[in-house]
C-alpha positions as a LaTeX table, in Angstrom:
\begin{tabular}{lrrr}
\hline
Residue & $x$ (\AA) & $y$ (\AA) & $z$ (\AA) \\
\hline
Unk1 & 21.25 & $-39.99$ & $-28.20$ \\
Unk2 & 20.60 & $-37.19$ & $-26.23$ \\
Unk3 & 21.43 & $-36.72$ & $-22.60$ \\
Unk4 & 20.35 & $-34.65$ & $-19.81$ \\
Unk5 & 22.87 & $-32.34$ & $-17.97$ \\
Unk6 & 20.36 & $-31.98$ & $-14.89$ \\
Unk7 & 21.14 & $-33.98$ & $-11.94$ \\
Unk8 & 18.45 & $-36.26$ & $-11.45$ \\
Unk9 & 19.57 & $-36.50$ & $-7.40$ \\
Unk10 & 18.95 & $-32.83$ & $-7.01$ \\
Unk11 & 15.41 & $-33.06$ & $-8.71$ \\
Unk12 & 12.62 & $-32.18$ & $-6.15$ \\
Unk13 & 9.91 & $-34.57$ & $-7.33$ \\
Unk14 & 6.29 & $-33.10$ & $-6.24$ \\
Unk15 & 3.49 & $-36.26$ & $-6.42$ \\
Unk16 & $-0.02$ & $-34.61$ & $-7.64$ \\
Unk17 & $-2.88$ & $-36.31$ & $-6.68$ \\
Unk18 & $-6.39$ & $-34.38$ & $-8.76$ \\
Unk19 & $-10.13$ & $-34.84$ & $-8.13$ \\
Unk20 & $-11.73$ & $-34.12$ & $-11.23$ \\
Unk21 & $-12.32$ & $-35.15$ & $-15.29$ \\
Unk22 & $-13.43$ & $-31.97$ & $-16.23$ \\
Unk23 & $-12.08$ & $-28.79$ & $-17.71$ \\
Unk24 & $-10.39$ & $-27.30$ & $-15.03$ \\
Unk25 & $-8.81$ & $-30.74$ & $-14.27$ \\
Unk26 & $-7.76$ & $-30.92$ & $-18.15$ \\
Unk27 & $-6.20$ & $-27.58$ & $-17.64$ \\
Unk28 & $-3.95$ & $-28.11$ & $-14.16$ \\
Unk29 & $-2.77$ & $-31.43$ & $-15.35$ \\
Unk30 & $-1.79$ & $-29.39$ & $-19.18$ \\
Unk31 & $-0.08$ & $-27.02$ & $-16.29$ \\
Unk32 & 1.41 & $-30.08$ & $-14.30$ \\
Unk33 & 2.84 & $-31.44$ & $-17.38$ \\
Unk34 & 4.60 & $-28.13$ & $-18.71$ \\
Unk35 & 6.57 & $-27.40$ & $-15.75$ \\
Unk36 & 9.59 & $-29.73$ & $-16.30$ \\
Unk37 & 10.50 & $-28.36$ & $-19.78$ \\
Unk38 & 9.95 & $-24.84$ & $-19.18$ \\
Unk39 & 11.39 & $-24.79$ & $-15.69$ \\
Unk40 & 13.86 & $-27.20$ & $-15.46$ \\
Unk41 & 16.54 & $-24.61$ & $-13.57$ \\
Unk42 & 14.25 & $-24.99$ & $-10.91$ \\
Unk43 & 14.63 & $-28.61$ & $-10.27$ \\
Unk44 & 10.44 & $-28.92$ & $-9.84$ \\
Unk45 & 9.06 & $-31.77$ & $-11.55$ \\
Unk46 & 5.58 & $-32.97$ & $-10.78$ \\
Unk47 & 4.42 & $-36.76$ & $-10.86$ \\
Unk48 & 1.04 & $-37.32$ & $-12.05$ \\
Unk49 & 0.57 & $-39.95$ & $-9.07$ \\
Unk50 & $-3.61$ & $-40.80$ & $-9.20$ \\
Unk51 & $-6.43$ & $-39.21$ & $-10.89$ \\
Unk52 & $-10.21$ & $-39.17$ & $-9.24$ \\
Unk53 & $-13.57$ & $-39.09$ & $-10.57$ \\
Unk54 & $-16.57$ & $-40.41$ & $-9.06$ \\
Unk55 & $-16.80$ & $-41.88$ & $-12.94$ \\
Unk56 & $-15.17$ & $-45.30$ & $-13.53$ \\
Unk57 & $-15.08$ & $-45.67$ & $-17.06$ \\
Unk58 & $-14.31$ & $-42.03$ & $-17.40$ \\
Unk59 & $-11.25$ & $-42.03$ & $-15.13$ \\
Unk60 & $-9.57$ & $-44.66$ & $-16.14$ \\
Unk61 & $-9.69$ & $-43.84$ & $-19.63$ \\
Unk62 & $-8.81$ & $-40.10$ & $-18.62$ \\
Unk63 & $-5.81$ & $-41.47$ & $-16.43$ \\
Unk64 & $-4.30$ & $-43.28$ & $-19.42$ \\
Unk65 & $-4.68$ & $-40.35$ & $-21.72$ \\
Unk66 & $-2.89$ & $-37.60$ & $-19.11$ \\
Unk67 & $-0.46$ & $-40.01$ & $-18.51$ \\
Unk68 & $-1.60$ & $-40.76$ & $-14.42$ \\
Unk69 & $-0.24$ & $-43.63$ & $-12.87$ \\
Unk70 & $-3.40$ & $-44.69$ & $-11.26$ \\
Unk71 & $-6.96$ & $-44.00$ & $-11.09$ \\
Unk72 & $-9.60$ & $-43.65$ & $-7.78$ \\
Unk73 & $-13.30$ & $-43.32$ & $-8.40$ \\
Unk74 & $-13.56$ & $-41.67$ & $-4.43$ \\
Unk75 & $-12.63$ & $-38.71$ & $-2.95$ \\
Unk76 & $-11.89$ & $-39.78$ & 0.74 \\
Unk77 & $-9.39$ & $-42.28$ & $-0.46$ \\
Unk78 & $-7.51$ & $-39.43$ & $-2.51$ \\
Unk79 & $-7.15$ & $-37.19$ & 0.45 \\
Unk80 & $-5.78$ & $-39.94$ & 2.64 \\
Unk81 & $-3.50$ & $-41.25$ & $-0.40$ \\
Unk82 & 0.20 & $-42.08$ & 1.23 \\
Unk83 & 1.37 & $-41.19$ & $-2.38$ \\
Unk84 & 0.57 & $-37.95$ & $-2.54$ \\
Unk85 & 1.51 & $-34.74$ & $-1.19$ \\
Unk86 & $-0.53$ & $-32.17$ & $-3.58$ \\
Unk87 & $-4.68$ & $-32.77$ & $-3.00$ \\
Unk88 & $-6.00$ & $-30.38$ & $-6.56$ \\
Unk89 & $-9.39$ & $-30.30$ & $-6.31$ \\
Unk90 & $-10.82$ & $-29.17$ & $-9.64$ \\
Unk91 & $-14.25$ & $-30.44$ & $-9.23$ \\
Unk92 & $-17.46$ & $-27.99$ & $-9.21$ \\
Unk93 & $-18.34$ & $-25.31$ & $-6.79$ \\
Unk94 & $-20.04$ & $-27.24$ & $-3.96$ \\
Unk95 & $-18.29$ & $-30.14$ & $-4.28$ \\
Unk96 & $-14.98$ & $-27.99$ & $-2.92$ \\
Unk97 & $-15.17$ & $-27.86$ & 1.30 \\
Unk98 & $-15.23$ & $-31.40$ & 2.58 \\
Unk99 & $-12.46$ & $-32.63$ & 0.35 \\
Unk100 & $-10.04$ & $-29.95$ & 0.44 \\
Unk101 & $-10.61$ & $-30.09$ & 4.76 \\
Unk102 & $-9.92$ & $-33.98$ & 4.27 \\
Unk103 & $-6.86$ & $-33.73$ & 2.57 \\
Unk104 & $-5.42$ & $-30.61$ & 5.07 \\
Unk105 & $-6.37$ & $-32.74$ & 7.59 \\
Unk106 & $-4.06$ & $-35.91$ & 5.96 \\
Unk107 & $-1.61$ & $-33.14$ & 5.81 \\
Unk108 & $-1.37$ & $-32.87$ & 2.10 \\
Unk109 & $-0.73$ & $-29.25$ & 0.58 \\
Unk110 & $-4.28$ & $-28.38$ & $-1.61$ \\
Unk111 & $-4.95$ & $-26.65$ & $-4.47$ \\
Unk112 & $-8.71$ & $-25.72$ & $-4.84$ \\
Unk113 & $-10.47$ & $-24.07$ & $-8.02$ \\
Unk114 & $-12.20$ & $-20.66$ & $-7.38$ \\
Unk115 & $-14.58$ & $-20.05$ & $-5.83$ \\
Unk116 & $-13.57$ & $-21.30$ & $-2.82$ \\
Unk117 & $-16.97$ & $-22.48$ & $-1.58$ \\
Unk118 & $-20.24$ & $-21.77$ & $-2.60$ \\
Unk119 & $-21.19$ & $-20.16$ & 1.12 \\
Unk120 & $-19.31$ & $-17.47$ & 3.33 \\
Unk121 & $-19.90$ & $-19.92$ & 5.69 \\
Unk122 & $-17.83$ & $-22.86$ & 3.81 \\
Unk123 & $-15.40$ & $-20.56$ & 2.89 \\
Unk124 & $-14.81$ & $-19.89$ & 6.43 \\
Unk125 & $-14.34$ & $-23.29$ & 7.21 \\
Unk126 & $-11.81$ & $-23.85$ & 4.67 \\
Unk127 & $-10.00$ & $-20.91$ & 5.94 \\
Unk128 & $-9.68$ & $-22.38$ & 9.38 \\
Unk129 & $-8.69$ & $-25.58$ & 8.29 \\
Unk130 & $-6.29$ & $-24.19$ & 6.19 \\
Unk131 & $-4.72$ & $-21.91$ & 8.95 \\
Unk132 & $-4.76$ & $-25.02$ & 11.02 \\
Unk133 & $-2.89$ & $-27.61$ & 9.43 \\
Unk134 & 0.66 & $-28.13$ & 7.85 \\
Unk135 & 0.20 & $-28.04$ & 4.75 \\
Unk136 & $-0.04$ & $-25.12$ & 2.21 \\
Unk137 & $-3.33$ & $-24.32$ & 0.62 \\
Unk138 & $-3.84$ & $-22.07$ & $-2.36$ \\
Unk139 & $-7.16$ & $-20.82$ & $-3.62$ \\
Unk140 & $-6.54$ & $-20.69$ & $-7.90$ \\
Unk141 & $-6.90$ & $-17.11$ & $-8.86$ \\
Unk142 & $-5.00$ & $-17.58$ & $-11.67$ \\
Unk143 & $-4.76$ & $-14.15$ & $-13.36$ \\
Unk144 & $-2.14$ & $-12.64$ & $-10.56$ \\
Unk145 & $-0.08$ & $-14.54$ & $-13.02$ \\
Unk146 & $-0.50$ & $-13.15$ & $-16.21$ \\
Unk147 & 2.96 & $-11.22$ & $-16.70$ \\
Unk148 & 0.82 & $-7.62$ & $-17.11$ \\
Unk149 & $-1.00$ & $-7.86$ & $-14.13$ \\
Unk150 & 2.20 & $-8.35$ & $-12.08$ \\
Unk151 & 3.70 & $-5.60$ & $-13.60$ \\
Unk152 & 0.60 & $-3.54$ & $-12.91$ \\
Unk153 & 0.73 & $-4.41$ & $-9.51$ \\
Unk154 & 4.86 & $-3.58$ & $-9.07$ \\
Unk155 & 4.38 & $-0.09$ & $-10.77$ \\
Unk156 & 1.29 & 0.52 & $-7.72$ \\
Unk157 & 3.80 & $-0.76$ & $-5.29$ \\
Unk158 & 6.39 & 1.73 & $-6.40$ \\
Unk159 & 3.98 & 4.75 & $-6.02$ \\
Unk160 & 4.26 & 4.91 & $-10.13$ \\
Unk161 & 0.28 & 5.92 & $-10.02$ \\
Unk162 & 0.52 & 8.18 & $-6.52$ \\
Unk163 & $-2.70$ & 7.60 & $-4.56$ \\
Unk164 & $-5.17$ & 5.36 & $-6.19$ \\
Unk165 & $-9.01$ & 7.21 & $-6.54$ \\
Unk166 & $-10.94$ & 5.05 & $-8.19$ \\
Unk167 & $-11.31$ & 1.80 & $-10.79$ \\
Unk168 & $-13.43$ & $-0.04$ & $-12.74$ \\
Unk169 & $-13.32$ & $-3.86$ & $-13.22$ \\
Unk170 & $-15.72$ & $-5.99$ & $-15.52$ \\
Unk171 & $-15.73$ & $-9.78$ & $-16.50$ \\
Unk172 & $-18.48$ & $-10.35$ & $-19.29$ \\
Unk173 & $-19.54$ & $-13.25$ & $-20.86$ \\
Unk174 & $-22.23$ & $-14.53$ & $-22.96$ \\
Unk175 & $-22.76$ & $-17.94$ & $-21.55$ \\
Unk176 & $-26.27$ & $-17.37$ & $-20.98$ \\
Unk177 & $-27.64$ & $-14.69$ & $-23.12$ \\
Unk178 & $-29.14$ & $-16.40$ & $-25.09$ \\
Unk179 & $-33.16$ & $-17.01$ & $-22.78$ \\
Unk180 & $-34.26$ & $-20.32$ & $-24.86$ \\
Unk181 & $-30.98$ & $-22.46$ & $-23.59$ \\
Unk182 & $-32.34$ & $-24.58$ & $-20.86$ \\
Unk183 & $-29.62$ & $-24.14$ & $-17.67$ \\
Unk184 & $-27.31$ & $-27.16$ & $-17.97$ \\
Unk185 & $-26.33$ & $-25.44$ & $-21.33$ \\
Unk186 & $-25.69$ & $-22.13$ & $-19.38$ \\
Unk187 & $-22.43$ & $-23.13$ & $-17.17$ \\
Unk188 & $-23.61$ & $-20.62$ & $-14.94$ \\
Unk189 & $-27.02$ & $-21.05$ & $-14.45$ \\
Unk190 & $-26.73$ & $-24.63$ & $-13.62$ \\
Unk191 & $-26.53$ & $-27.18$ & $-10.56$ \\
Unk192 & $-24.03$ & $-27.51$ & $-9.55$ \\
Unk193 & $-22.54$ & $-23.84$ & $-10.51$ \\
Unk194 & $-23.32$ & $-21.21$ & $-7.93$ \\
Unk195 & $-23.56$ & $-18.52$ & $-10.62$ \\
Unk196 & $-21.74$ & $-15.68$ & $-12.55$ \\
Unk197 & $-20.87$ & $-13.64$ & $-9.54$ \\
Unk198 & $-18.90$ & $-16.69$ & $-8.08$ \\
Unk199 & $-18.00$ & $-18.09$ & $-11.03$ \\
Unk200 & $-16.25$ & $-15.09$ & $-12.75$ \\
Unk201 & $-17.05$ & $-12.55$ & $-10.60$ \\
Unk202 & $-14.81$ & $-13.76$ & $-7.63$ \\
Unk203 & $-11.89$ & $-13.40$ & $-10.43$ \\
Unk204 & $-12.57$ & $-9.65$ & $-10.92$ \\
Unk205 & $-12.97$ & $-9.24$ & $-6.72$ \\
Unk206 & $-9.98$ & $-10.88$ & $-6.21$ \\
Unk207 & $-7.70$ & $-8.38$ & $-9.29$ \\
Unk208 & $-9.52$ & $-5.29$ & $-7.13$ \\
Unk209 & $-7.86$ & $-6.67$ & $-4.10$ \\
Unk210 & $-4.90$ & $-7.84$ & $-5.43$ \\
Unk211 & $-3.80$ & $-4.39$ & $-6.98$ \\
Unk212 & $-6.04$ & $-1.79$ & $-5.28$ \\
Unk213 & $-6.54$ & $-3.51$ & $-1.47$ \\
Unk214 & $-9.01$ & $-4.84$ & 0.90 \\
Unk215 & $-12.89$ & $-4.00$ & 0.02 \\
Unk216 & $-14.63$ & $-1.70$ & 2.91 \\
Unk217 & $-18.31$ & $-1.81$ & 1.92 \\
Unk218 & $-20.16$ & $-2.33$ & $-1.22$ \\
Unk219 & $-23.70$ & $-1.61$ & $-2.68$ \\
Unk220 & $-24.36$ & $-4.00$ & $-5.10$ \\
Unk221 & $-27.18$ & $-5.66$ & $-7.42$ \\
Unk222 & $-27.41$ & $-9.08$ & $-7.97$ \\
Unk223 & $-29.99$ & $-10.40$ & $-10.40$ \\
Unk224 & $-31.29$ & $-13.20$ & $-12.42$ \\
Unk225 & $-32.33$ & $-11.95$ & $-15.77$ \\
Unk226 & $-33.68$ & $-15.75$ & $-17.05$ \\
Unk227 & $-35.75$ & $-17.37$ & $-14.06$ \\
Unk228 & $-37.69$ & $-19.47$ & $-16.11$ \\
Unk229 & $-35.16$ & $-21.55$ & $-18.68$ \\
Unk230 & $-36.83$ & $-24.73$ & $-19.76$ \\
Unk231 & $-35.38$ & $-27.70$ & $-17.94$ \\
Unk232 & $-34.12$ & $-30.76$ & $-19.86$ \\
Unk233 & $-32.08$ & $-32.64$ & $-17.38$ \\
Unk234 & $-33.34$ & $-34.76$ & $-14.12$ \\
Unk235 & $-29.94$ & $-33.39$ & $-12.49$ \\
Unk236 & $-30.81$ & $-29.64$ & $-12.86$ \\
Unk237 & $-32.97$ & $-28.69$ & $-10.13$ \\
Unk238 & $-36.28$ & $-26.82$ & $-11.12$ \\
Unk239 & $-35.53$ & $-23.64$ & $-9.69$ \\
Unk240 & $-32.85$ & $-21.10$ & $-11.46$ \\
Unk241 & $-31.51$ & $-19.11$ & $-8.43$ \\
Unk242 & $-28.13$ & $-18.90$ & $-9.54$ \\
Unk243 & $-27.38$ & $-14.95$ & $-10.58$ \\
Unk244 & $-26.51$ & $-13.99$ & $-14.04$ \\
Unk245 & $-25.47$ & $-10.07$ & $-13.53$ \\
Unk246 & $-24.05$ & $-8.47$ & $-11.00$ \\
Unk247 & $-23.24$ & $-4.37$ & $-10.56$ \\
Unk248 & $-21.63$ & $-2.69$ & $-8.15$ \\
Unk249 & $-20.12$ & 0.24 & $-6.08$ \\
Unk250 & $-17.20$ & $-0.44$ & $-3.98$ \\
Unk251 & $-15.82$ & 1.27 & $-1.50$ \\
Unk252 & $-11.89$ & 0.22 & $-0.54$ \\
Unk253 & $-9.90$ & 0.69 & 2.71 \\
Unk254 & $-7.80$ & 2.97 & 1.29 \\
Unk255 & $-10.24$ & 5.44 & 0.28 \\
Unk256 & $-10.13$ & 4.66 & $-3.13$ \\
Unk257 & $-13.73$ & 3.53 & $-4.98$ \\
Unk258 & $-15.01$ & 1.44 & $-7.16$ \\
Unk259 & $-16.93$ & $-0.35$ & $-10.29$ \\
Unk260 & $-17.25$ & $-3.60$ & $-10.51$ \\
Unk261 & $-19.41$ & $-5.86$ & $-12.90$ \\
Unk262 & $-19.84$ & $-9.57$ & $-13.85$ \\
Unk263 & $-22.20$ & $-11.20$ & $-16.33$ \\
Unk264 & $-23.11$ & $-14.21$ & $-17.94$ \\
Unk265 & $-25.04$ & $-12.50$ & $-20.74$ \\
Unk266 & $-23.21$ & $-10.11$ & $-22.26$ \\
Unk267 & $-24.20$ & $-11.03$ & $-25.54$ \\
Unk268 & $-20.75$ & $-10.37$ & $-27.87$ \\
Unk269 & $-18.31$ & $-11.03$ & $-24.82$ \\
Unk270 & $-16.41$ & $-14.24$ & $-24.27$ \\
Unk271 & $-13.82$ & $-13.63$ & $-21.76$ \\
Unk272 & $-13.64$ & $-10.21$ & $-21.22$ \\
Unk273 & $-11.94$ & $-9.56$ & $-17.99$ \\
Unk274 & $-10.64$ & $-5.75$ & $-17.54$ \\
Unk275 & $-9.74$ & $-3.21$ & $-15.93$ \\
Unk276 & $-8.75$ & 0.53 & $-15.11$ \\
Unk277 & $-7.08$ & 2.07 & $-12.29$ \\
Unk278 & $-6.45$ & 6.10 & $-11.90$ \\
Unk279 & $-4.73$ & 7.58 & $-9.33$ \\
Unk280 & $-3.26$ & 10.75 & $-8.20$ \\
Unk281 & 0.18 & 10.21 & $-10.81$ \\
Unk282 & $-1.32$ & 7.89 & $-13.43$ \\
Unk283 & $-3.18$ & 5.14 & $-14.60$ \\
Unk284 & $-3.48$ & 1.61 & $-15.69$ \\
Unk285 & $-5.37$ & $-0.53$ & $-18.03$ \\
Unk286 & $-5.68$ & $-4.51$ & $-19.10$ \\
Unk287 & $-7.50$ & $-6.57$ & $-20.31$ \\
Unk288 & $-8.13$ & $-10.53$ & $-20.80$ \\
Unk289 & $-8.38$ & $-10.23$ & $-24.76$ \\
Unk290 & $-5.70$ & $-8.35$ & $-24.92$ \\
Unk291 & $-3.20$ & $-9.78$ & $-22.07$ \\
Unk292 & 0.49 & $-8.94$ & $-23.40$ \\
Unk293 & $-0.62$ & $-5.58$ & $-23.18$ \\
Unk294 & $-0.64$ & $-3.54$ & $-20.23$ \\
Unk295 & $-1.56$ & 0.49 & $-21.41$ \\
Unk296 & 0.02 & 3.11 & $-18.82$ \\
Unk297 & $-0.08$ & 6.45 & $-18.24$ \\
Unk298 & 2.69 & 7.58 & $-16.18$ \\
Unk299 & 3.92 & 10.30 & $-14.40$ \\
Unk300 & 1.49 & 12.90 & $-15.50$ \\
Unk301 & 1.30 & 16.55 & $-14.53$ \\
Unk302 & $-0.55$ & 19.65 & $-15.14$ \\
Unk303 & $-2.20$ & 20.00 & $-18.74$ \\
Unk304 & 0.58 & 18.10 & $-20.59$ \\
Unk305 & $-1.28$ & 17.93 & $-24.16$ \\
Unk306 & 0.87 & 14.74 & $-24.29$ \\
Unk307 & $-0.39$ & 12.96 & $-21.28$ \\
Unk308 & $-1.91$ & 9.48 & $-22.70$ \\
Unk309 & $-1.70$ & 5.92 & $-22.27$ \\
Unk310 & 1.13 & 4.16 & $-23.58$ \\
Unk311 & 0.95 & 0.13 & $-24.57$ \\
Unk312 & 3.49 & $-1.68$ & $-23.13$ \\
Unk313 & 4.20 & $-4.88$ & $-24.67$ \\
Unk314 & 4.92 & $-7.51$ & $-21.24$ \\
Unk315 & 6.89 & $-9.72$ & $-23.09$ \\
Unk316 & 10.42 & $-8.92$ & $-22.09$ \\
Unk317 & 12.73 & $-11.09$ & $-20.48$ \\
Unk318 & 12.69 & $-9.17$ & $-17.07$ \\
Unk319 & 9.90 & $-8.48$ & $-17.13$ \\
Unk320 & 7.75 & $-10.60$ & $-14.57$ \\
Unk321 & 6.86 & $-14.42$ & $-14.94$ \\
Unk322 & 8.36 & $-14.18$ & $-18.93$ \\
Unk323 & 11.87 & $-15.03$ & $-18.49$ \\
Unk324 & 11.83 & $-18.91$ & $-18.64$ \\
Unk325 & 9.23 & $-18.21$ & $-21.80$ \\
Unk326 & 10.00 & $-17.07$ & $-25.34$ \\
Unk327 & 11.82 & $-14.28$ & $-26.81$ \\
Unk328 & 9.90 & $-10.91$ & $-26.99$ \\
Unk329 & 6.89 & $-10.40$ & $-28.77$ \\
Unk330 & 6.41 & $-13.74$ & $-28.37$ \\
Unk331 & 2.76 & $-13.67$ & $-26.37$ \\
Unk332 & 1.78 & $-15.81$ & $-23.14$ \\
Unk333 & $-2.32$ & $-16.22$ & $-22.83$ \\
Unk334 & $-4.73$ & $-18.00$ & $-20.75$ \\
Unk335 & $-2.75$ & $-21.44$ & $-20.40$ \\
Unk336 & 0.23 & $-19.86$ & $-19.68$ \\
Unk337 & $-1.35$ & $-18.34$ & $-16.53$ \\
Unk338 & $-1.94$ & $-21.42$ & $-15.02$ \\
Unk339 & 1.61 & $-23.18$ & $-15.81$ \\
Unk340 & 3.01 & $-20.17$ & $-14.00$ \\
Unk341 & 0.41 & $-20.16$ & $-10.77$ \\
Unk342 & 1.23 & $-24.11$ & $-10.72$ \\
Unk343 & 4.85 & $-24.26$ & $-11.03$ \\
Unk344 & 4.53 & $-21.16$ & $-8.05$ \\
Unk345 & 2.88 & $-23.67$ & $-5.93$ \\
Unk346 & 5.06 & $-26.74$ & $-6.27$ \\
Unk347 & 8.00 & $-24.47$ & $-6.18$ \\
Unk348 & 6.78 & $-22.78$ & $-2.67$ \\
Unk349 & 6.23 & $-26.86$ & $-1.43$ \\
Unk350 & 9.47 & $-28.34$ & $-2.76$ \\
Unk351 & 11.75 & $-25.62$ & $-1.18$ \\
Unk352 & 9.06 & $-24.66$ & 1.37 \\
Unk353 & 8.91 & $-20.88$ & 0.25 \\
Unk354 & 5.44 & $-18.84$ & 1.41 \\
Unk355 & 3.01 & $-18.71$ & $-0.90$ \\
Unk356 & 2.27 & $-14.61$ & $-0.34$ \\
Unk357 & 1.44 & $-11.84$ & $-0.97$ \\
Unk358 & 1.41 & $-13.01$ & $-5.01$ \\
Unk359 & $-0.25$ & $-16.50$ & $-4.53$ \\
Unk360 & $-3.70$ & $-16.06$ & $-3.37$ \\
Unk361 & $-4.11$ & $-18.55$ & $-0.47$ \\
Unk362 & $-7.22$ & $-20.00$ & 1.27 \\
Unk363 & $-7.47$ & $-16.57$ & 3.14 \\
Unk364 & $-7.53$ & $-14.70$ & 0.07 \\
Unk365 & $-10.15$ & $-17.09$ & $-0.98$ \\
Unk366 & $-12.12$ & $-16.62$ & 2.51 \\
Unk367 & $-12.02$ & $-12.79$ & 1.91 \\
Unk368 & $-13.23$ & $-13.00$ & $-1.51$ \\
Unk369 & $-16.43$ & $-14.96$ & $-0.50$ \\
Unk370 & $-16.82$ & $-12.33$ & 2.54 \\
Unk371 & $-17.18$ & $-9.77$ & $-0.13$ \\
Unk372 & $-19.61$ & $-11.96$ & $-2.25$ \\
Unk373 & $-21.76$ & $-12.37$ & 0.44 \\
Unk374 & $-21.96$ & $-8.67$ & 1.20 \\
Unk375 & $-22.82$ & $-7.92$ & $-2.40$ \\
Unk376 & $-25.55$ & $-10.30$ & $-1.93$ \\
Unk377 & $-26.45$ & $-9.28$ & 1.19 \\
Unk378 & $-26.91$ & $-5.28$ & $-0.73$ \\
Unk379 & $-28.75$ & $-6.60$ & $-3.19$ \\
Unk380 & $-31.51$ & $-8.26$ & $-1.18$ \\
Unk381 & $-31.82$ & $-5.41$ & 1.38 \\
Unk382 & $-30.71$ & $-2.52$ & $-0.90$ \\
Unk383 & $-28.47$ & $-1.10$ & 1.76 \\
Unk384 & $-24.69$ & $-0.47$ & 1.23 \\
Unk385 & $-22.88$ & $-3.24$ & 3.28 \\
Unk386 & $-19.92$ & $-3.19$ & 5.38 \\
Unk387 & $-17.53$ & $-6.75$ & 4.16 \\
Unk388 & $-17.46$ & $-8.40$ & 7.47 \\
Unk389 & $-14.15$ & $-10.29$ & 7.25 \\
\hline
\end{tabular}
């Protein structure tokens, strides 16, 4: 038989507690039970302590299946839990605020699923909460962690690209393109989803600010395309307000401008986050579909009639986030993003490390909504908006 040459006394054991049956919960606890194997150098290993869901039969069964050692059908009970020390809440939008501030408030570290809140105002509450309590609280923005995007934002830091001038961001989807689905088909469109600029658009705010830098002002235009979506379900209130498209113009700190878009009807796109920066030296590229690949053009001067992009494959050893992975050419995707944002976490609570500047925390979260609310804000007055932060 096999044996272990990891000593089990120098094992930092990290208890999970997660709120929530759905997707996003499928996908942290996938994350959550990854770590160990791929990171065992690092002596993390998470215990899958209780799983919550306001559903009974659901959670138990659900709790059984991901391997949980217990099961809790209320939220306030999870956030006081003795057991725990990780609160993930990876329920919907609204449903984020009040349980996260419970469990900061029991002193548990929190993990919360983007967006942060569903109102500047919520998200400023979080913030607080966050800043004042002992725990660590990160805000899941999980694409920082896609090897290419790291590297993109190391070759900025290095002055690779000289002074950044402008970028354009997108992330298209064609949830609801389709005008005949009633809402609670459209993920989107329905309660309780706060629509495609939070739900995806918050992603592509939060790569602008990761790579580029704070957001000055914006002009923006925020609409609803399908207002009147036949309603099939008693939960789905009869109004659609949530947004389906969003465009526009940013202006940064730095002097740079921008892009941006998000959409739920993009009819042909799935998952199409991307980007381009150009600055004074060079440019970037990436996208979601493609994410091994991040296409650079470096070092450029004068008329060079070979100045072009050139596709670098991230899958090197040294290269960022890949090294406990596979050998090159061997491609990381979606689910590897998470493992890596997760094991960051538990890693930064075990050996109490800071979550910054590569983790985005409940700030980054905060600052996020602050420029969501000023897009908004645009839209509805059509006046460019200074981000009040």
């Amino acid at each position: 038989m096999a044996t272990s040459n990891v000593s089990t006394d120098a094992l930092r054991e990290v208890r999970i507690g997660l709120l929530g049956c759905g997707f996003m919960g499928k996908c942290h606890t996938n994350a959550y039970k990854t770590i160990p194997y791929i990171y065992s150098a690092s002596r993390v290993v998470p215990r899958l302590i209780v799983l919550c869901d306001k559903q009974p039969q659901l959670v138990e069964r659900e709790a059984a299946r991901y391997g949980y050692e217990s099961s809790l059908t209320d939220w306030k009970e999870l956030a006081a839990d003795p057991r725990i020390q990780v609160f993930d809440n990876c329920t919907p939008d609204p449903l984020h605020p009040e349980p996260c501030i419970a469990a900061l408030k029991h002193g548990k570290h929190v993990i919360c699923e983007k967006p942060m809140a569903v109102s500047f105002e919520s998200a400023r509450r979080m913030r607080d909460a966050a800043a004042a309590a002992s725990g660590k609280a990160m805000c899941t923005f999980n694409y920082r962690f896609m090897p290419a995007v790291r590297l993109a934002k190391d070759l900025i830091a290095e002055g690779r690209i000289g002074a950044i001038y402008q970028a354009r961001v997108h992330y298209l989807q064609m949830a609801g393109h389709d005008p005949s689905w009633p809402p609670e088909k459209v993920w989107a469109s329905a309660w309780p989803h706060s629509g495609g600029l939070q739900g995806i658009g918050s992603h592509a705010i939060d790569q602008c600010r990761f790579l580029i830098g704070e957001i000055a002002s914006v002009s923006a235009l925020v609409r609803t395309f399908n207002e009147n979506r036949a309603i099939t379900s008693v939960d789905c209130p009869p109004e659609i307000t949530a947004d389906e498209g969003t465009a526009a113009v940013l202006e940064f700190q730095n002097g740079a401008i921008g892009v941006l878009e998000s959409s739920v009807v993009a009819t042909g796109r799935k998952n199409y986050l991307a980007w381009e920066i150009n600055g004074s030296h060079g440019s970037l590229r990436w996208d979601l579909e493609h994410p091994n690949s991040l296409f650079a053009c470096l070092g450029g001067t004068g008329n060079d009639r070979l100045l072009g992009f050139t596709e670098i494959s991230v899958t090197e050893s040294d290269h960022p986030y890949v090294g406990p992975w596979w050998p090159q050419g061997h491609n990381l995707g979606w689910e590897h993003c998470h493992i890596i944002e997760k094991f960051h976490f538990l890693d930064s609570v075990a050996h109490d490390k800071p979550l910054s500047p590569y983790t985005a925390t409940f700030e980054d979260g905060y600052r996020v909504a602050a420029v969501i609310d000023a897009m908004r804000t645009a839209s509805r007055t059509g006046r460019r908006m200074q981000v009040q932060y």
